[in-house]
Coordinates of C-alpha atoms in Angstrom, one line a residue:
Chain A
X563 CA 61.9 -31.3 -41.7
X564 CA 63.6 -35.0 -41.3
X565 CA 65.0 -36.0 -43.9
X566 CA 64.3 -39.6 -45.1
X567 CA 66.4 -42.7 -47.0
X568 CA 64.9 -45.7 -49.2
X569 CA 66.0 -47.7 -51.0
X570 CA 65.9 -46.5 -55.5
X571 CA 64.6 -49.6 -56.1
X572 CA 63.0 -53.3 -55.4
X573 CA 62.0 -56.4 -57.5
X574 CA 59.1 -58.9 -56.1
X575 CA 57.4 -62.0 -57.2
X576 CA 53.7 -62.0 -57.4
X577 CA 52.6 -63.6 -54.3
X578 CA 55.7 -62.3 -51.9
X579 CA 55.3 -60.4 -49.0
X580 CA 57.7 -56.6 -49.8
X581 CA 59.9 -54.7 -47.0
X582 CA 60.4 -51.2 -48.0
X583 CA 62.5 -49.8 -45.2
X584 CA 63.1 -46.3 -44.2
X585 CA 65.5 -44.6 -42.6
X586 CA 64.7 -40.9 -40.8
X587 CA 67.6 -40.3 -38.5
X588 CA 66.6 -36.6 -37.2
X589 CA 62.9 -37.6 -37.1
X590 CA 61.8 -35.4 -34.3
X591 CA 59.4 -36.2 -31.2
X592 CA 56.3 -34.7 -33.1
X593 CA 56.6 -36.1 -36.3
X594 CA 54.7 -39.1 -38.2
X595 CA 55.3 -41.0 -40.8
X596 CA 53.6 -41.5 -43.6
X597 CA 53.8 -43.8 -46.7
X598 CA 52.2 -43.3 -50.3
X599 CA 52.1 -45.0 -53.5
X600 CA 52.3 -43.7 -56.9
X601 CA 51.3 -45.2 -60.0
X602 CA 52.5 -43.6 -63.5
X603 CA 50.7 -40.3 -64.4
X604 CA 48.8 -40.5 -61.1
X605 CA 48.2 -38.3 -58.0
X606 CA 50.1 -40.1 -54.6
X607 CA 47.4 -42.1 -53.2
X608 CA 47.6 -42.7 -49.3
X609 CA 48.6 -46.1 -47.6
X610 CA 49.7 -45.8 -44.0
X611 CA 50.6 -43.1 -41.2
X612 CA 52.2 -44.5 -37.8
X613 CA 53.4 -42.4 -34.3
X614 CA 55.5 -46.1 -32.9
X615 CA 55.2 -49.6 -32.8
X616 CA 52.9 -51.3 -35.5
X617 CA 50.3 -50.0 -37.3
X618 CA 47.8 -52.5 -39.5
X619 CA 45.4 -51.9 -42.4
X620 CA 43.9 -53.5 -45.2
X621 CA 46.3 -53.3 -47.6
X622 CA 49.6 -52.6 -45.2
X623 CA 51.6 -53.0 -42.3
X624 CA 54.1 -50.6 -41.0
X625 CA 57.0 -51.3 -38.4
X626 CA 58.4 -48.3 -36.1
X627 CA 61.4 -49.3 -34.2
X628 CA 61.6 -48.0 -30.6
X629 CA 64.1 -45.3 -31.8
X630 CA 61.4 -44.1 -34.4
X631 CA 64.7 -43.8 -36.6
X632 CA 63.6 -45.9 -39.2
X633 CA 60.3 -47.8 -40.5
X634 CA 59.2 -50.2 -42.6
X635 CA 56.7 -50.7 -45.1
X636 CA 55.3 -54.6 -45.4
X637 CA 53.4 -55.1 -48.5
X638 CA 51.7 -58.5 -48.1
X639 CA 51.4 -60.8 -51.6
X640 CA 52.1 -58.4 -53.3
X641 CA 50.5 -58.8 -56.8
X642 CA 51.4 -57.1 -60.5
X643 CA 49.3 -54.0 -59.9
X644 CA 51.4 -53.1 -56.6
X645 CA 53.7 -52.4 -58.9
X646 CA 54.5 -48.7 -58.3
X647 CA 56.6 -45.9 -56.5
X648 CA 56.6 -45.7 -52.7
X649 CA 57.2 -42.8 -50.8
X650 CA 58.4 -42.2 -46.6
X651 CA 57.6 -39.2 -45.6
X652 CA 58.1 -37.6 -42.1
X653 CA 56.6 -34.8 -40.6
X654 CA 54.3 -33.1 -37.6
X655 CA 50.8 -31.7 -37.6
X656 CA 50.6 -28.8 -39.8
X657 CA 53.9 -29.6 -42.1
X658 CA 54.5 -29.4 -45.9
X659 CA 55.3 -32.9 -47.1
X660 CA 59.0 -33.4 -49.0
X661 CA 59.0 -36.4 -51.4
X662 CA 62.2 -38.0 -51.0
X663 CA 63.3 -40.1 -54.8
X664 CA 60.9 -43.0 -53.2
X665 CA 61.4 -46.6 -54.0
X666 CA 60.1 -48.0 -57.7
X667 CA 59.2 -51.0 -56.9
X668 CA 58.7 -53.9 -59.5
X669 CA 57.0 -56.9 -59.1
X670 CA 57.0 -59.4 -61.5
X671 CA 55.2 -62.3 -62.6
Chain B
X350 CA 34.9 -39.4 -49.2
X351 CA 38.1 -37.0 -49.1
X352 CA 38.2 -36.7 -53.1
X353 CA 39.5 -34.0 -54.9
X354 CA 39.8 -33.3 -58.7
X355 CA 41.8 -31.8 -61.3
X356 CA 40.9 -30.1 -64.5
X357 CA 42.0 -30.5 -67.4
X358 CA 43.5 -33.7 -67.0
X359 CA 45.8 -33.0 -69.9
X360 CA 46.2 -29.8 -71.8
X361 CA 49.2 -29.0 -74.4
X362 CA 49.2 -25.0 -75.6
X363 CA 51.9 -22.7 -77.3
X364 CA 54.6 -21.7 -75.9
X365 CA 53.9 -17.8 -74.7
X366 CA 50.3 -18.6 -73.3
X367 CA 48.5 -19.1 -70.1
X368 CA 47.6 -22.0 -68.8
X369 CA 44.9 -22.0 -65.7
X370 CA 44.6 -25.6 -63.8
X371 CA 41.4 -26.4 -61.4
X372 CA 41.9 -28.3 -58.3
X373 CA 38.7 -29.3 -56.2
X374 CA 38.3 -30.8 -52.9
X375 CA 34.8 -32.5 -54.0
X376 CA 33.0 -33.6 -50.5
X377 CA 35.0 -31.6 -48.0
X378 CA 36.1 -27.8 -47.5
X379 CA 40.1 -27.3 -47.7
X380 CA 41.6 -24.5 -46.1
X381 CA 45.2 -25.4 -47.0
X382 CA 45.4 -27.0 -50.4
X383 CA 49.1 -27.5 -52.5
X384 CA 50.5 -27.6 -56.0
X385 CA 53.4 -29.9 -57.0
X386 CA 55.2 -30.3 -59.9
X387 CA 56.7 -33.9 -61.4
X388 CA 59.0 -34.3 -63.9
X389 CA 59.2 -37.8 -65.4
X390 CA 60.7 -40.0 -63.5
X391 CA 61.2 -37.6 -60.6
X392 CA 59.5 -37.1 -57.4
X393 CA 57.3 -34.8 -56.6
X394 CA 58.3 -31.1 -56.1
X395 CA 56.0 -28.5 -54.0
X396 CA 56.0 -25.8 -55.7
X397 CA 53.3 -23.8 -52.7
X398 CA 51.0 -23.2 -50.7
X399 CA 47.8 -21.9 -51.1
X400 CA 46.1 -20.9 -48.4
X401 CA 41.6 -19.9 -48.4
X402 CA 41.3 -16.2 -48.8
X403 CA 45.0 -15.1 -48.5
X404 CA 48.1 -15.5 -50.4
X405 CA 50.1 -18.4 -51.8
X406 CA 53.4 -19.3 -49.9
X407 CA 56.1 -20.0 -52.5
X408 CA 58.8 -22.6 -52.5
X409 CA 62.1 -21.2 -52.6
X410 CA 63.1 -21.0 -56.4
X411 CA 59.3 -21.1 -57.8
X412 CA 58.2 -17.9 -59.1
X413 CA 55.0 -16.2 -57.7
X414 CA 54.5 -13.9 -60.8
X415 CA 54.6 -17.1 -63.6
X416 CA 52.7 -19.6 -61.0
X417 CA 49.6 -17.7 -59.9
X418 CA 47.4 -18.9 -57.3
X419 CA 44.0 -18.2 -56.0
X420 CA 42.3 -19.8 -53.6
X421 CA 38.9 -18.1 -53.7
X422 CA 37.0 -20.8 -52.1
X423 CA 37.2 -23.6 -49.5
X424 CA 36.7 -26.4 -52.4
X425 CA 38.8 -24.5 -55.2
X426 CA 42.6 -23.3 -56.0
X427 CA 43.8 -22.6 -59.0
X428 CA 47.1 -22.4 -60.5
X429 CA 48.0 -20.5 -63.8
X430 CA 51.1 -21.1 -65.4
X431 CA 51.7 -17.6 -67.3
X432 CA 53.5 -17.4 -70.5
X433 CA 54.1 -21.1 -70.6
X434 CA 57.3 -22.1 -72.1
X435 CA 58.6 -25.4 -73.5
X436 CA 60.4 -26.2 -70.2
X437 CA 57.0 -25.6 -67.9
X438 CA 55.9 -29.4 -69.5
X439 CA 55.4 -31.1 -66.2
X440 CA 52.8 -33.1 -64.4
X441 CA 51.0 -30.7 -61.7
X442 CA 49.6 -32.4 -58.9
X443 CA 47.5 -30.6 -56.2
X444 CA 46.5 -32.0 -52.6
X445 CA 44.5 -31.2 -49.9
X446 CA 44.8 -31.4 -46.4
X447 CA 42.6 -32.3 -44.3
X448 CA 42.7 -32.5 -40.2
X449 CA 41.1 -35.6 -38.6
X450 CA 37.9 -36.3 -41.0
X451 CA 36.8 -38.8 -38.8
X452 CA 36.7 -42.1 -40.1
X453 CA 37.8 -40.7 -43.5
X454 CA 41.4 -39.4 -42.9
X455 CA 44.6 -39.4 -40.5
X456 CA 45.9 -36.4 -39.2
X457 CA 47.6 -34.2 -41.8
X458 CA 47.0 -36.7 -44.2
X459 CA 47.0 -35.1 -47.6
X460 CA 44.7 -36.0 -50.5
X461 CA 46.0 -35.8 -53.9
X462 CA 44.7 -35.1 -57.5
X463 CA 44.6 -37.4 -60.2
X464 CA 47.3 -34.7 -61.7
X465 CA 47.4 -32.5 -64.8
X466 CA 50.0 -33.2 -67.7
X467 CA 50.9 -29.7 -69.4
X468 CA 52.7 -29.8 -72.3
X469 CA 53.9 -26.4 -74.0
X470 CA 55.1 -26.7 -77.6

């Protein structure tokens, strides 16, 4: 399983765009990159998943460079309610998820 | 769709007693469910993989006789913490993997339950 590295914490202000980068230098050919969000005392919630280039949905964008050794989760115009821990996971179909420490995002007013 | 529930949401018990936590997939069938535990300010740690109709696969360091897992149907998995002690106090989260559920999930996506907070006195 590819190991991931993320910043432990980040601060931002309401209305700003937040970019969280995850490093996964030993990602395998068949691995997908998935991001989850977790609020205190709740289960993680799926945000976005991608394999290469760019993926966008209603809540976020995921940028993956050609070498796929990193990925960046982009949250446009964050609000206070986006304060949470964000996890980057890498794995193939059928592989179990290994959660790293995640990035604790604090959105300030 | 793809909702996972857990019951109870929180439980307090005395040391030495056993506690059962249920994980249900409400609107889909899950052949594989996972159990995690999470201590305060820490990440999720996978405890075991639960497969319907077969024995669970436990991660290294997790005592299978202490954390009993049963996956008797495609919509229900249970985790029983036997002879619970204060050090077992934690947030227990289950998830279910759904394969290419059209219009709902991405491949290898896991849907997580809301978690169960266990406090052992």
